[in-house]
mmCIF file of C-alpha atoms in Angstrom:
data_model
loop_
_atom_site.group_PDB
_atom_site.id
_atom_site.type_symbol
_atom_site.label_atom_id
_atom_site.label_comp_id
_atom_site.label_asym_id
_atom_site.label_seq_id
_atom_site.Cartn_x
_atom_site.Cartn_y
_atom_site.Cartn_z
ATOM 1 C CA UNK A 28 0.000 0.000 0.000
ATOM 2 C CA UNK A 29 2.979 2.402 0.905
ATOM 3 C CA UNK A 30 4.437 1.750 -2.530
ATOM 4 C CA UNK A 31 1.266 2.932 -4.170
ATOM 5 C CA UNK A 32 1.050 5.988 -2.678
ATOM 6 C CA UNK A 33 4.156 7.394 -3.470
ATOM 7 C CA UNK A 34 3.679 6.027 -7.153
ATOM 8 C CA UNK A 35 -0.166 8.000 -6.768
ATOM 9 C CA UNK A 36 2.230 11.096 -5.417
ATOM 10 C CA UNK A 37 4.550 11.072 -8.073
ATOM 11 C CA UNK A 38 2.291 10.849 -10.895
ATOM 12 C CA UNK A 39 -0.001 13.397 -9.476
ATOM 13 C CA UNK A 40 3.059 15.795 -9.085
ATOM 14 C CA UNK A 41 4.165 14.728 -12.442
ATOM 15 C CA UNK A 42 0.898 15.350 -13.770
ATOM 16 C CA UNK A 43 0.980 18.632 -12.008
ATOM 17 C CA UNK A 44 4.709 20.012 -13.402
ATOM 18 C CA UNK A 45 2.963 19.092 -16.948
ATOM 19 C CA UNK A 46 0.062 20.872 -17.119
ATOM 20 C CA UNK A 47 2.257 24.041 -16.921
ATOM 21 C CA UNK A 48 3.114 23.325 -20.192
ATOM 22 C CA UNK A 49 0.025 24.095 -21.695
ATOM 23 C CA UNK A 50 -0.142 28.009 -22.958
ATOM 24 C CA UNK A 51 -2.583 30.128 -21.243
ATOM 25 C CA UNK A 52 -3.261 33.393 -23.148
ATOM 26 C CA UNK A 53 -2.923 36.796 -20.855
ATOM 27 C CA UNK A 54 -3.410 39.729 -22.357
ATOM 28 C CA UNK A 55 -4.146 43.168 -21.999
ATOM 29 C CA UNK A 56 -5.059 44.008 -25.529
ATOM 30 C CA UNK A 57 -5.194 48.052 -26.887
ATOM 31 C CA UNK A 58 -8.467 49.292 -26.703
ATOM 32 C CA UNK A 59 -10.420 52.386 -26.766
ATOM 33 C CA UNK A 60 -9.951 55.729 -24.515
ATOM 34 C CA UNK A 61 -12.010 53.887 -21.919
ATOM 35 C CA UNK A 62 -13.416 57.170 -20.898
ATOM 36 C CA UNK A 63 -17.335 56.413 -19.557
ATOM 37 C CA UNK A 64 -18.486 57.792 -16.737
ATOM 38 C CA UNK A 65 -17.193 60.484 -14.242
ATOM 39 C CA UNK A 66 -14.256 59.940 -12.116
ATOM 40 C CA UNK A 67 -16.102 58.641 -9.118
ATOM 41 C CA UNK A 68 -17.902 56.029 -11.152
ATOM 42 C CA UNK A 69 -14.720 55.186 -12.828
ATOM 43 C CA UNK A 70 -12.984 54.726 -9.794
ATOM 44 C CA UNK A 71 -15.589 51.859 -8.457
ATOM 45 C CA UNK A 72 -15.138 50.238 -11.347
ATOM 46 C CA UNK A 73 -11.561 50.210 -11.852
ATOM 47 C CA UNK A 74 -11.305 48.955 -8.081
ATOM 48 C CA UNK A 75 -14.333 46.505 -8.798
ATOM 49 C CA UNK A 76 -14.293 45.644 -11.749
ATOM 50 C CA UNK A 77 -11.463 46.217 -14.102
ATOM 51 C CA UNK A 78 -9.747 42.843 -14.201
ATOM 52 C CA UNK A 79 -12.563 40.810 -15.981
ATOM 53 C CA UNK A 80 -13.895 43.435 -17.602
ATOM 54 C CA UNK A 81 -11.236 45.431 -19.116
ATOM 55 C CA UNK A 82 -8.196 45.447 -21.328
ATOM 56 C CA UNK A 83 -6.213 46.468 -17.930
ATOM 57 C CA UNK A 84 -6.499 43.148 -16.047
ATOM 58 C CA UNK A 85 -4.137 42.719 -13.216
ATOM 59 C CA UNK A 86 -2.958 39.248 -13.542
ATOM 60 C CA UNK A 87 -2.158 37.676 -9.976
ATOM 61 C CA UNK A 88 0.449 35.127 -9.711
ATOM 62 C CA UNK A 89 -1.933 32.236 -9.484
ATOM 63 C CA UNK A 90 -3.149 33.059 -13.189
ATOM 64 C CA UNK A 91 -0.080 31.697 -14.167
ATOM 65 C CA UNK A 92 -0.524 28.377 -12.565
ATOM 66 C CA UNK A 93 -2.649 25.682 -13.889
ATOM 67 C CA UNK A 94 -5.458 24.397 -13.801
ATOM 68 C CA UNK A 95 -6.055 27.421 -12.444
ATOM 69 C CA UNK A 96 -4.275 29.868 -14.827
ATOM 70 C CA UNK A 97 -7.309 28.665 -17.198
ATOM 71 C CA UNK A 98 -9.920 29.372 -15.264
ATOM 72 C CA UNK A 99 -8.708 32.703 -14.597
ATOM 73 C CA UNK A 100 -8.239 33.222 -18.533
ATOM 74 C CA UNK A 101 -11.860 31.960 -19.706
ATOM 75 C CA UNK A 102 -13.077 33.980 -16.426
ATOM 76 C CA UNK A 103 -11.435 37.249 -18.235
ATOM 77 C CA UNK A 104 -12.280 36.216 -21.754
ATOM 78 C CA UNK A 105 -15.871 36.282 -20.822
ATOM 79 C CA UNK A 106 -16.046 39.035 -18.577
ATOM 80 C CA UNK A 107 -14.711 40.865 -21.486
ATOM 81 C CA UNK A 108 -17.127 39.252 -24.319
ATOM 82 C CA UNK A 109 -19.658 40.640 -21.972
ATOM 83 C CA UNK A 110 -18.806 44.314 -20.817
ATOM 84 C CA UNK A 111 -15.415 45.812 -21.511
ATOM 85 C CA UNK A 112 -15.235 49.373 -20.103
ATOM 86 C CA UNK A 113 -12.117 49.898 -22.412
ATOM 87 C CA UNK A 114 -14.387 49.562 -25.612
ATOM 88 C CA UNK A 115 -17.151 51.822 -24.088
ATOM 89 C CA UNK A 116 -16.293 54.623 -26.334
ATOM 90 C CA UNK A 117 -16.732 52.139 -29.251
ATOM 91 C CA UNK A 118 -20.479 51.234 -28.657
ATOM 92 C CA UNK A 119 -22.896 53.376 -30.016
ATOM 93 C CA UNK A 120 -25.715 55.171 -27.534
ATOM 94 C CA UNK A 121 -28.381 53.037 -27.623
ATOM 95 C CA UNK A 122 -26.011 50.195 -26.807
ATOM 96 C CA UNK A 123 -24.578 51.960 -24.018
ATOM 97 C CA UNK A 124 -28.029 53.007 -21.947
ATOM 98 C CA UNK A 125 -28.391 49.329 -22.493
ATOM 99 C CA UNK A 126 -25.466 48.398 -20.904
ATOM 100 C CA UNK A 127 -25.980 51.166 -18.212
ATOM 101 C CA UNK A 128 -28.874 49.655 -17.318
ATOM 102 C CA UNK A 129 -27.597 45.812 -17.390
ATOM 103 C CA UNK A 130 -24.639 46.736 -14.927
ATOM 104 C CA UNK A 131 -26.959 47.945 -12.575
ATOM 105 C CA UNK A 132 -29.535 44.901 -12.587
ATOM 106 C CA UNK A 133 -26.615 42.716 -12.130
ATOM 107 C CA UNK A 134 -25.247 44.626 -8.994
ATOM 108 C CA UNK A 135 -28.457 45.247 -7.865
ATOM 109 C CA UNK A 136 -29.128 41.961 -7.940
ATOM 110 C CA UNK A 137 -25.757 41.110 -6.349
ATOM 111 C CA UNK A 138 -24.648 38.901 -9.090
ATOM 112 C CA UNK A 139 -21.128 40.712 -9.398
ATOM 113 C CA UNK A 140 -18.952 40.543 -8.511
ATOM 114 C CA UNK A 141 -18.640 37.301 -8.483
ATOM 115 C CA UNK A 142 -18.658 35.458 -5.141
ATOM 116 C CA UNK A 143 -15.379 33.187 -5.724
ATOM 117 C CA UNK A 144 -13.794 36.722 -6.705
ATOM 118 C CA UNK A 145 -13.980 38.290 -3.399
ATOM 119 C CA UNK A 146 -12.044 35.967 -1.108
ATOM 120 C CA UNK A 147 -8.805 37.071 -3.007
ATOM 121 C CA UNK A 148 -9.820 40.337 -3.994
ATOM 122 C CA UNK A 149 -11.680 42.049 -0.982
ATOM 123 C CA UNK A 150 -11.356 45.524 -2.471
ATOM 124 C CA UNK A 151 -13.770 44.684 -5.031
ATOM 125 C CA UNK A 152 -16.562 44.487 -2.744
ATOM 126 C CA UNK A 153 -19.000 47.141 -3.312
ATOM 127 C CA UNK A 154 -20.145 49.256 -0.275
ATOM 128 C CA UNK A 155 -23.470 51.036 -0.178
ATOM 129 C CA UNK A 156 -21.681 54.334 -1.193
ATOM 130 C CA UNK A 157 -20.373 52.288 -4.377
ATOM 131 C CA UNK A 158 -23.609 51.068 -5.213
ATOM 132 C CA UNK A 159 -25.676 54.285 -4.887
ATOM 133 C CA UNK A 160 -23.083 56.116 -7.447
ATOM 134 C CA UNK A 161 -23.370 53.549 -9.862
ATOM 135 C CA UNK A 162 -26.983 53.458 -9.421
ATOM 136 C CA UNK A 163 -27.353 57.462 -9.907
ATOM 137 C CA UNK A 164 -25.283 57.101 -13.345
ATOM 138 C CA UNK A 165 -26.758 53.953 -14.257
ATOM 139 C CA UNK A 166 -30.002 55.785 -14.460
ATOM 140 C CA UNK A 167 -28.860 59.002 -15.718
ATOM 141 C CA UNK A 168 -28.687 60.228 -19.630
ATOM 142 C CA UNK A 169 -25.572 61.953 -19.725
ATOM 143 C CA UNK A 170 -22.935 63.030 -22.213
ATOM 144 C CA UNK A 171 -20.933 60.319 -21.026
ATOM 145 C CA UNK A 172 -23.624 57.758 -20.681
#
């Protein structure tokens, strides 16, 4: 039995040293201005938000380790199919009041950020004082909007 755990450890660490061989794509691609909202609003989200939904992702040491270096990846690849604030400029206005208006029925709703985010990233909670500015520009028509 002894003997085939240490075989079970070494293949599992084996197993382990090879899977960080497989290429995990991290980028921060160029985007728009990114300018969206006034500072105050910007600020939330930057703190909040920014790393799945941006082209300015900090990438933490663990998203270079896999498995989970690709979970990290497809978490950013998605966030950023859904709502990247550095494209905002590039959607038109109707597509932007949309948006608005989506970002707020998913905090509202307390959907994001995510709950697996927060452990690591405990800045990224959003106090009352966050949510009541992004409400009040969520539901405002501004120049910006």
């Amino acid at each position: 039995m002894k003997r085939f755990v240490k075989w079970a450890i070494g293949v599992l660490v084996a197993a382990l040293l090879l899977i960080q061989l497989v290429p995990v794509k991290r980028t921060n691609p160029p985007g728009g201005t990114g300018q969206f909202a006034p500072a105050e609003v910007t600020a939330v989200f930057q703190r909040a938000c920014y790393d799945c939904h941006s082209n300015e992702t900090a990438w933490p040491w663990y998203s270079r380790v896999a498995p989970v270096s690709w979970l990290v990846a497809d978490d950013v690849k998605e966030g950023r199919e859904h709502l990247n604030f550095s494209n905002w400029d590039l959607l038109d206005q109707d597509k932007r009041e949309k948006m608005k208006s989506e970002i707020w029925e998913e905090l509202e709703a307390g959907d994001m950020p995510l709950w697996f985010y927060l452990p690591l990233h405990p800045d990224a909670r959003l106090s009352r004082d966050d949510l009541t500015v992004i409400r009040a520009w969520a539901v405002a028509a501004g120049p910006m909007g």
